[in-house]
Amino acid sequence: MRQQIVAGNWKMNTTIAEGVALAKAVVEKVENPRGKVVFGAPATHLDAVSRTIAGNQHFGLAGQNCHQEEKGAYTGEISADMLLSAGADYVILGHSERRQYFKEDNAMLAKKVNLALSKGLKPIFCCGEPLNIREKGSHVAYVSRQLKASLYHLTEEQFRQIAIAYEPIWAIGTGKTASSAQAQDMHLAIRKAVSRKYGKKVANATTILYGGSCNAANAAELFSQPDVDGGLIGGASLKADDFVTIINALK
Ligand code: 13P
Protein backbone atom coordinates (compact mmCIF):
# COMPACT_ATOMS: atom_id res chain seq x y z
CA MET A 1 0.00 0.00 0.00
CA ARG A 2 1.22 3.51 -0.77
CA GLN A 3 2.38 5.70 2.07
CA GLN A 4 -0.17 7.84 3.85
CA ILE A 5 0.90 11.20 5.26
CA VAL A 6 -0.62 13.75 7.58
CA ALA A 7 1.38 16.96 7.28
CA GLY A 8 0.78 20.09 9.30
CA ASN A 9 1.45 23.36 7.56
CA TRP A 10 1.96 25.81 10.39
CA LYS A 11 2.34 28.70 7.93
CA MET A 12 3.54 31.91 9.66
CA ASN A 13 2.38 30.92 13.11
CA THR A 14 3.97 30.11 16.48
CA THR A 15 7.19 31.18 18.16
CA ILE A 16 9.96 28.60 18.45
CA ALA A 17 8.89 27.75 22.02
CA GLU A 18 5.26 27.36 20.96
CA GLY A 19 6.23 25.24 17.96
CA VAL A 20 8.38 22.92 20.04
CA ALA A 21 5.61 22.57 22.63
CA LEU A 22 3.11 21.77 19.87
CA ALA A 23 5.37 19.15 18.29
CA LYS A 24 6.11 17.60 21.69
CA ALA A 25 2.43 17.37 22.57
CA VAL A 26 1.72 15.58 19.29
CA VAL A 27 4.70 13.22 19.56
CA GLU A 28 3.64 12.25 23.09
CA LYS A 29 0.12 11.38 21.99
CA VAL A 30 0.88 9.51 18.78
CA GLU A 31 2.20 6.00 19.12
CA ASN A 32 1.68 3.96 16.03
CA PRO A 33 0.33 6.18 13.29
CA ARG A 34 -0.91 4.47 10.14
CA GLY A 35 1.17 6.91 8.07
CA LYS A 36 3.96 9.44 8.32
CA VAL A 37 3.37 12.58 10.37
CA VAL A 38 5.15 15.67 9.09
CA PHE A 39 5.50 19.05 10.78
CA GLY A 40 5.71 21.90 8.27
CA ALA A 41 7.31 24.30 10.69
CA PRO A 42 8.64 27.80 9.98
CA ALA A 43 12.29 27.74 8.92
CA THR A 44 13.46 29.32 12.16
CA HIS A 45 11.92 26.44 14.13
CA LEU A 46 13.17 23.46 12.15
CA ASP A 47 16.33 22.79 14.11
CA ALA A 48 14.55 22.87 17.47
CA VAL A 49 11.58 20.85 16.25
CA SER A 50 13.89 18.27 14.69
CA ARG A 51 15.21 17.49 18.18
CA THR A 52 11.74 16.67 19.43
CA ILE A 53 11.27 14.05 16.72
CA ALA A 54 14.85 12.79 16.53
CA GLY A 55 15.04 9.04 16.10
CA ASN A 56 11.26 8.68 15.75
CA GLN A 57 10.65 7.09 12.35
CA HIS A 58 6.97 8.02 12.35
CA PHE A 59 7.74 11.73 12.12
CA GLY A 60 9.20 13.97 9.46
CA LEU A 61 9.94 17.64 9.12
CA ALA A 62 9.16 19.97 6.22
CA GLY A 63 10.27 23.42 5.22
CA GLN A 64 7.44 25.52 3.79
CA ASN A 65 9.43 26.72 0.79
CA CYS A 66 12.93 26.77 -0.62
CA HIS A 67 14.65 28.87 -3.25
CA GLN A 68 15.28 27.52 -6.73
CA GLU A 69 18.98 28.43 -6.69
CA GLU A 70 21.47 26.50 -4.63
CA LYS A 71 22.90 29.56 -2.87
CA GLY A 72 23.89 33.16 -3.45
CA ALA A 73 22.80 36.76 -3.16
CA TYR A 74 19.08 36.26 -2.47
CA THR A 75 18.55 38.20 0.72
CA GLY A 76 15.88 36.73 2.95
CA GLU A 77 15.57 33.48 1.06
CA ILE A 78 16.12 29.95 2.32
CA SER A 79 17.99 27.23 0.45
CA ALA A 80 17.43 23.51 0.24
CA ASP A 81 20.79 22.93 1.96
CA MET A 82 19.71 25.19 4.81
CA LEU A 83 16.52 23.19 5.28
CA LEU A 84 18.46 19.93 5.26
CA SER A 85 21.04 21.25 7.70
CA ALA A 86 18.20 22.23 10.06
CA GLY A 87 16.83 18.70 9.99
CA ALA A 88 14.11 18.85 7.32
CA ASP A 89 13.53 15.90 5.04
CA TYR A 90 10.51 17.32 3.18
CA VAL A 91 9.70 20.66 1.61
CA ILE A 92 6.26 22.04 0.78
CA LEU A 93 6.44 23.58 -2.69
CA GLY A 94 3.88 25.50 -4.72
CA HIS A 95 1.47 26.30 -1.92
CA SER A 96 -1.25 28.59 -3.29
CA GLU A 97 -0.21 31.30 -0.83
CA ARG A 98 3.31 31.22 -2.31
CA ARG A 99 1.84 31.30 -5.80
CA GLN A 100 -0.46 34.21 -4.96
CA TYR A 101 1.59 36.43 -2.66
CA PHE A 102 5.10 35.62 -3.86
CA LYS A 103 4.35 35.19 -7.55
CA GLU A 104 5.62 31.63 -7.81
CA ASP A 105 4.61 30.25 -11.18
CA ASN A 106 4.69 26.76 -12.65
CA ALA A 107 8.08 27.29 -14.32
CA MET A 108 9.71 28.58 -11.14
CA LEU A 109 8.22 25.66 -9.22
CA ALA A 110 9.69 23.20 -11.69
CA LYS A 111 13.12 24.65 -10.82
CA LYS A 112 12.40 24.43 -7.09
CA VAL A 113 11.34 20.82 -7.46
CA ASN A 114 14.54 20.03 -9.35
CA LEU A 115 16.76 21.62 -6.77
CA ALA A 116 14.94 20.03 -3.82
CA LEU A 117 15.20 16.59 -5.41
CA SER A 118 18.86 17.06 -6.29
CA LYS A 119 19.52 17.69 -2.60
CA GLY A 120 17.45 14.75 -1.37
CA LEU A 121 14.52 16.73 0.00
CA LYS A 122 11.12 15.19 -0.68
CA PRO A 123 8.71 17.73 -2.17
CA ILE A 124 5.10 17.94 -1.05
CA PHE A 125 3.90 19.59 -4.22
CA CYS A 126 0.72 21.64 -3.92
CA CYS A 127 -1.81 22.18 -6.66
CA GLY A 128 -5.40 23.36 -6.70
CA GLU A 129 -7.84 25.62 -8.46
CA PRO A 130 -9.41 28.97 -7.52
CA LEU A 131 -13.17 29.28 -7.11
CA ASN A 132 -13.89 30.73 -10.57
CA ILE A 133 -12.18 27.76 -12.24
CA ARG A 134 -14.19 25.33 -10.11
CA GLU A 135 -17.40 27.18 -11.00
CA LYS A 136 -16.56 26.96 -14.69
CA GLY A 137 -16.00 23.23 -14.29
CA SER A 138 -12.43 23.34 -15.64
CA HIS A 139 -10.71 22.34 -12.40
CA VAL A 140 -9.39 19.02 -13.65
CA ALA A 141 -7.75 20.64 -16.69
CA TYR A 142 -6.36 23.44 -14.50
CA VAL A 143 -4.76 21.11 -11.96
CA SER A 144 -3.51 18.77 -14.70
CA ARG A 145 -1.74 21.75 -16.28
CA GLN A 146 -0.10 22.67 -12.97
CA LEU A 147 1.25 19.14 -12.58
CA LYS A 148 2.39 18.90 -16.19
CA ALA A 149 4.21 22.24 -16.10
CA SER A 150 6.08 21.67 -12.84
CA LEU A 151 6.53 17.90 -12.56
CA TYR A 152 6.29 16.00 -15.82
CA HIS A 153 9.87 16.73 -16.86
CA LEU A 154 10.96 14.46 -14.00
CA THR A 155 12.20 10.94 -14.54
CA GLU A 156 10.10 8.15 -13.05
CA GLU A 157 12.65 7.70 -10.29
CA GLN A 158 12.47 11.40 -9.41
CA PHE A 159 8.70 11.49 -9.59
CA ARG A 160 8.48 8.68 -7.06
CA GLN A 161 9.92 11.08 -4.46
CA ILE A 162 6.99 13.50 -4.84
CA ALA A 163 3.86 13.66 -2.73
CA ILE A 164 1.07 15.70 -4.28
CA ALA A 165 -1.22 17.85 -2.15
CA TYR A 166 -4.51 18.85 -3.76
CA GLU A 167 -5.64 22.05 -2.10
CA PRO A 168 -8.61 23.78 -3.72
CA ILE A 169 -7.98 27.46 -3.02
CA TRP A 170 -11.63 28.11 -2.19
CA ALA A 171 -11.35 25.64 0.69
CA ILE A 172 -8.16 27.00 2.28
CA GLY A 173 -8.75 28.77 5.57
CA THR A 174 -12.39 29.33 4.65
CA GLY A 175 -14.01 26.59 6.69
CA LYS A 176 -15.53 25.46 3.40
CA THR A 177 -14.20 21.95 2.85
CA ALA A 178 -14.44 20.11 -0.43
CA SER A 179 -16.93 17.30 0.00
CA SER A 180 -15.40 13.86 0.20
CA ALA A 181 -16.87 13.17 -3.25
CA GLN A 182 -15.28 16.32 -4.70
CA ALA A 183 -11.93 15.38 -3.13
CA GLN A 184 -12.15 11.79 -4.37
CA ASP A 185 -13.09 12.91 -7.91
CA MET A 186 -10.09 15.20 -8.14
CA HIS A 187 -7.68 12.76 -6.51
CA LEU A 188 -8.75 10.08 -8.96
CA ALA A 189 -8.34 12.52 -11.85
CA ILE A 190 -4.84 13.35 -10.61
CA ARG A 191 -3.96 9.68 -10.28
CA LYS A 192 -5.23 9.01 -13.81
CA ALA A 193 -3.17 11.93 -15.14
CA VAL A 194 -0.07 10.59 -13.39
CA SER A 195 -0.83 7.16 -14.78
CA ARG A 196 -1.00 8.51 -18.34
CA LYS A 197 2.43 10.08 -17.88
CA TYR A 198 4.29 7.58 -15.66
CA GLY A 199 2.19 4.44 -15.84
CA LYS A 200 -0.19 2.69 -13.49
CA LYS A 201 2.41 1.36 -11.12
CA VAL A 202 3.84 4.79 -10.36
CA ALA A 203 0.36 6.34 -10.14
CA ASN A 204 -0.77 3.71 -7.65
CA ALA A 205 2.30 4.40 -5.53
CA THR A 206 1.84 8.20 -5.54
CA THR A 207 0.70 9.76 -2.27
CA ILE A 208 -2.03 12.35 -2.90
CA LEU A 209 -3.02 14.48 0.09
CA TYR A 210 -6.09 16.64 0.50
CA GLY A 211 -5.78 20.14 1.98
CA GLY A 212 -8.33 22.85 2.66
CA SER A 213 -10.25 23.19 5.92
CA CYS A 214 -9.55 19.58 6.80
CA ASN A 215 -10.19 19.27 10.52
CA ALA A 216 -10.79 16.87 13.39
CA ALA A 217 -14.47 16.55 12.47
CA ASN A 218 -14.15 15.84 8.74
CA ALA A 219 -10.76 14.11 8.37
CA ALA A 220 -12.05 10.54 8.72
CA GLU A 221 -14.66 11.03 6.00
CA LEU A 222 -12.12 12.62 3.64
CA PHE A 223 -9.41 10.03 4.35
CA SER A 224 -11.87 7.17 3.86
CA GLN A 225 -11.92 7.92 0.13
CA PRO A 226 -9.83 5.42 -1.82
CA ASP A 227 -7.59 7.99 -3.52
CA VAL A 228 -7.15 10.32 -0.53
CA ASP A 229 -3.90 9.32 1.16
CA GLY A 230 -3.96 11.76 4.04
CA GLY A 231 -3.94 15.51 4.38
CA LEU A 232 -2.04 18.77 4.41
CA ILE A 233 -3.50 20.57 7.37
CA GLY A 234 -3.36 24.29 8.10
CA GLY A 235 -5.31 25.76 11.01
CA ALA A 236 -6.15 22.46 12.68
CA SER A 237 -2.47 21.46 12.79
CA LEU A 238 -1.85 24.22 15.33
CA LYS A 239 -3.96 22.48 17.96
CA ALA A 240 -2.26 19.32 19.21
CA ASP A 241 -5.46 17.48 20.11
CA ASP A 242 -7.12 18.24 16.78
CA PHE A 243 -4.01 17.28 14.85
CA VAL A 244 -3.76 13.99 16.73
CA THR A 245 -7.41 13.25 15.94
CA ILE A 246 -6.64 13.90 12.27
CA ILE A 247 -3.61 11.59 12.39
CA ASN A 248 -5.75 8.88 13.94
CA ALA A 249 -8.28 9.31 11.14
CA LEU A 250 -5.90 7.74 8.61
CA LYS A 251 -7.25 4.49 7.22
P1 13P B 1 -6.47 25.19 6.31
O1 13P B 1 -6.43 23.78 6.80
O2 13P B 1 -6.26 26.21 7.39
O3 13P B 1 -7.65 25.45 5.44
O4 13P B 1 -5.17 25.35 5.35
C1 13P B 1 -4.94 24.40 4.41
C2 13P B 1 -3.60 24.64 3.86
O5 13P B 1 -3.35 25.63 3.21
C3 13P B 1 -2.55 23.64 4.15
O6 13P B 1 -1.43 23.87 3.38
Coordinates of C-alpha atoms and ligand atoms in Angstrom, one line a residue:
M1 CA 0.0 0.0 0.0
R2 CA 1.2 3.5 -0.8
Q3 CA 2.4 5.7 2.1
Q4 CA -0.2 7.8 3.8
I5 CA 0.9 11.2 5.3
V6 CA -0.6 13.8 7.6
A7 CA 1.4 17.0 7.3
G8 CA 0.8 20.1 9.3
N9 CA 1.5 23.4 7.6
W10 CA 2.0 25.8 10.4
K11 CA 2.3 28.7 7.9
M12 CA 3.5 31.9 9.7
N13 CA 2.4 30.9 13.1
T14 CA 4.0 30.1 16.5
T15 CA 7.2 31.2 18.2
I16 CA 10.0 28.6 18.5
A17 CA 8.9 27.7 22.0
E18 CA 5.3 27.4 21.0
G19 CA 6.2 25.2 18.0
V20 CA 8.4 22.9 20.0
A21 CA 5.6 22.6 22.6
L22 CA 3.1 21.8 19.9
A23 CA 5.4 19.2 18.3
K24 CA 6.1 17.6 21.7
A25 CA 2.4 17.4 22.6
V26 CA 1.7 15.6 19.3
V27 CA 4.7 13.2 19.6
E28 CA 3.6 12.3 23.1
K29 CA 0.1 11.4 22.0
V30 CA 0.9 9.5 18.8
E31 CA 2.2 6.0 19.1
N32 CA 1.7 4.0 16.0
P33 CA 0.3 6.2 13.3
R34 CA -0.9 4.5 10.1
G35 CA 1.2 6.9 8.1
K36 CA 4.0 9.4 8.3
V37 CA 3.4 12.6 10.4
V38 CA 5.2 15.7 9.1
F39 CA 5.5 19.0 10.8
G40 CA 5.7 21.9 8.3
A41 CA 7.3 24.3 10.7
P42 CA 8.6 27.8 10.0
A43 CA 12.3 27.7 8.9
T44 CA 13.5 29.3 12.2
H45 CA 11.9 26.4 14.1
L46 CA 13.2 23.5 12.2
D47 CA 16.3 22.8 14.1
A48 CA 14.5 22.9 17.5
V49 CA 11.6 20.8 16.3
S50 CA 13.9 18.3 14.7
R51 CA 15.2 17.5 18.2
T52 CA 11.7 16.7 19.4
I53 CA 11.3 14.0 16.7
A54 CA 14.8 12.8 16.5
G55 CA 15.0 9.0 16.1
N56 CA 11.3 8.7 15.7
Q57 CA 10.7 7.1 12.4
H58 CA 7.0 8.0 12.4
F59 CA 7.7 11.7 12.1
G60 CA 9.2 14.0 9.5
L61 CA 9.9 17.6 9.1
A62 CA 9.2 20.0 6.2
G63 CA 10.3 23.4 5.2
Q64 CA 7.4 25.5 3.8
N65 CA 9.4 26.7 0.8
C66 CA 12.9 26.8 -0.6
H67 CA 14.7 28.9 -3.2
Q68 CA 15.3 27.5 -6.7
E69 CA 19.0 28.4 -6.7
E70 CA 21.5 26.5 -4.6
K71 CA 22.9 29.6 -2.9
G72 CA 23.9 33.2 -3.4
A73 CA 22.8 36.8 -3.2
Y74 CA 19.1 36.3 -2.5
T75 CA 18.5 38.2 0.7
G76 CA 15.9 36.7 2.9
E77 CA 15.6 33.5 1.1
I78 CA 16.1 30.0 2.3
S79 CA 18.0 27.2 0.4
A80 CA 17.4 23.5 0.2
D81 CA 20.8 22.9 2.0
M82 CA 19.7 25.2 4.8
L83 CA 16.5 23.2 5.3
L84 CA 18.5 19.9 5.3
S85 CA 21.0 21.2 7.7
A86 CA 18.2 22.2 10.1
G87 CA 16.8 18.7 10.0
A88 CA 14.1 18.8 7.3
D89 CA 13.5 15.9 5.0
Y90 CA 10.5 17.3 3.2
V91 CA 9.7 20.7 1.6
I92 CA 6.3 22.0 0.8
L93 CA 6.4 23.6 -2.7
G94 CA 3.9 25.5 -4.7
H95 CA 1.5 26.3 -1.9
S96 CA -1.2 28.6 -3.3
E97 CA -0.2 31.3 -0.8
R98 CA 3.3 31.2 -2.3
R99 CA 1.8 31.3 -5.8
Q100 CA -0.5 34.2 -5.0
Y101 CA 1.6 36.4 -2.7
F102 CA 5.1 35.6 -3.9
K103 CA 4.4 35.2 -7.5
E104 CA 5.6 31.6 -7.8
D105 CA 4.6 30.2 -11.2
N106 CA 4.7 26.8 -12.7
A107 CA 8.1 27.3 -14.3
M108 CA 9.7 28.6 -11.1
L109 CA 8.2 25.7 -9.2
A110 CA 9.7 23.2 -11.7
K111 CA 13.1 24.6 -10.8
K112 CA 12.4 24.4 -7.1
V113 CA 11.3 20.8 -7.5
N114 CA 14.5 20.0 -9.3
L115 CA 16.8 21.6 -6.8
A116 CA 14.9 20.0 -3.8
L117 CA 15.2 16.6 -5.4
S118 CA 18.9 17.1 -6.3
K119 CA 19.5 17.7 -2.6
G120 CA 17.4 14.7 -1.4
L121 CA 14.5 16.7 0.0
K122 CA 11.1 15.2 -0.7
P123 CA 8.7 17.7 -2.2
I124 CA 5.1 17.9 -1.1
F125 CA 3.9 19.6 -4.2
C126 CA 0.7 21.6 -3.9
C127 CA -1.8 22.2 -6.7
G128 CA -5.4 23.4 -6.7
E129 CA -7.8 25.6 -8.5
P130 CA -9.4 29.0 -7.5
L131 CA -13.2 29.3 -7.1
N132 CA -13.9 30.7 -10.6
I133 CA -12.2 27.8 -12.2
R134 CA -14.2 25.3 -10.1
E135 CA -17.4 27.2 -11.0
K136 CA -16.6 27.0 -14.7
G137 CA -16.0 23.2 -14.3
S138 CA -12.4 23.3 -15.6
H139 CA -10.7 22.3 -12.4
V140 CA -9.4 19.0 -13.6
A141 CA -7.7 20.6 -16.7
Y142 CA -6.4 23.4 -14.5
V143 CA -4.8 21.1 -12.0
S144 CA -3.5 18.8 -14.7
R145 CA -1.7 21.7 -16.3
Q146 CA -0.1 22.7 -13.0
L147 CA 1.2 19.1 -12.6
K148 CA 2.4 18.9 -16.2
A149 CA 4.2 22.2 -16.1
S150 CA 6.1 21.7 -12.8
L151 CA 6.5 17.9 -12.6
Y152 CA 6.3 16.0 -15.8
H153 CA 9.9 16.7 -16.9
L154 CA 11.0 14.5 -14.0
T155 CA 12.2 10.9 -14.5
E156 CA 10.1 8.2 -13.1
E157 CA 12.6 7.7 -10.3
Q158 CA 12.5 11.4 -9.4
F159 CA 8.7 11.5 -9.6
R160 CA 8.5 8.7 -7.1
Q161 CA 9.9 11.1 -4.5
I162 CA 7.0 13.5 -4.8
A163 CA 3.9 13.7 -2.7
I164 CA 1.1 15.7 -4.3
A165 CA -1.2 17.8 -2.2
Y166 CA -4.5 18.8 -3.8
E167 CA -5.6 22.1 -2.1
P168 CA -8.6 23.8 -3.7
I169 CA -8.0 27.5 -3.0
W170 CA -11.6 28.1 -2.2
A171 CA -11.3 25.6 0.7
I172 CA -8.2 27.0 2.3
G173 CA -8.8 28.8 5.6
T174 CA -12.4 29.3 4.6
G175 CA -14.0 26.6 6.7
K176 CA -15.5 25.5 3.4
T177 CA -14.2 21.9 2.9
A178 CA -14.4 20.1 -0.4
S179 CA -16.9 17.3 0.0
S180 CA -15.4 13.9 0.2
A181 CA -16.9 13.2 -3.2
Q182 CA -15.3 16.3 -4.7
A183 CA -11.9 15.4 -3.1
Q184 CA -12.1 11.8 -4.4
D185 CA -13.1 12.9 -7.9
M186 CA -10.1 15.2 -8.1
H187 CA -7.7 12.8 -6.5
L188 CA -8.8 10.1 -9.0
A189 CA -8.3 12.5 -11.8
I190 CA -4.8 13.4 -10.6
R191 CA -4.0 9.7 -10.3
K192 CA -5.2 9.0 -13.8
A193 CA -3.2 11.9 -15.1
V194 CA -0.1 10.6 -13.4
S195 CA -0.8 7.2 -14.8
R196 CA -1.0 8.5 -18.3
K197 CA 2.4 10.1 -17.9
Y198 CA 4.3 7.6 -15.7
G199 CA 2.2 4.4 -15.8
K200 CA -0.2 2.7 -13.5
K201 CA 2.4 1.4 -11.1
V202 CA 3.8 4.8 -10.4
A203 CA 0.4 6.3 -10.1
N204 CA -0.8 3.7 -7.6
A205 CA 2.3 4.4 -5.5
T206 CA 1.8 8.2 -5.5
T207 CA 0.7 9.8 -2.3
I208 CA -2.0 12.3 -2.9
L209 CA -3.0 14.5 0.1
Y210 CA -6.1 16.6 0.5
G211 CA -5.8 20.1 2.0
G212 CA -8.3 22.9 2.7
S213 CA -10.3 23.2 5.9
C214 CA -9.5 19.6 6.8
N215 CA -10.2 19.3 10.5
A216 CA -10.8 16.9 13.4
A217 CA -14.5 16.6 12.5
N218 CA -14.2 15.8 8.7
A219 CA -10.8 14.1 8.4
A220 CA -12.0 10.5 8.7
E221 CA -14.7 11.0 6.0
L222 CA -12.1 12.6 3.6
F223 CA -9.4 10.0 4.4
S224 CA -11.9 7.2 3.9
Q225 CA -11.9 7.9 0.1
P226 CA -9.8 5.4 -1.8
D227 CA -7.6 8.0 -3.5
V228 CA -7.1 10.3 -0.5
D229 CA -3.9 9.3 1.2
G230 CA -4.0 11.8 4.0
G231 CA -3.9 15.5 4.4
L232 CA -2.0 18.8 4.4
I233 CA -3.5 20.6 7.4
G234 CA -3.4 24.3 8.1
G235 CA -5.3 25.8 11.0
A236 CA -6.2 22.5 12.7
S237 CA -2.5 21.5 12.8
L238 CA -1.9 24.2 15.3
K239 CA -4.0 22.5 18.0
A240 CA -2.3 19.3 19.2
D241 CA -5.5 17.5 20.1
D242 CA -7.1 18.2 16.8
F243 CA -4.0 17.3 14.8
V244 CA -3.8 14.0 16.7
T245 CA -7.4 13.2 15.9
I246 CA -6.6 13.9 12.3
I247 CA -3.6 11.6 12.4
N248 CA -5.8 8.9 13.9
A249 CA -8.3 9.3 11.1
L250 CA -5.9 7.7 8.6
K251 CA -7.3 4.5 7.2
Ligands
13P1 P1 -6.5 25.2 6.3 O1 -6.4 23.8 6.8 O2 -6.3 26.2 7.4 O3 -7.6 25.4 5.4 O4 -5.2 25.4 5.4 C1 -4.9 24.4 4.4 C2 -3.6 24.6 3.9 O5 -3.4 25.6 3.2 C3 -2.6 23.6 4.1 O6 -1.4 23.9 3.4

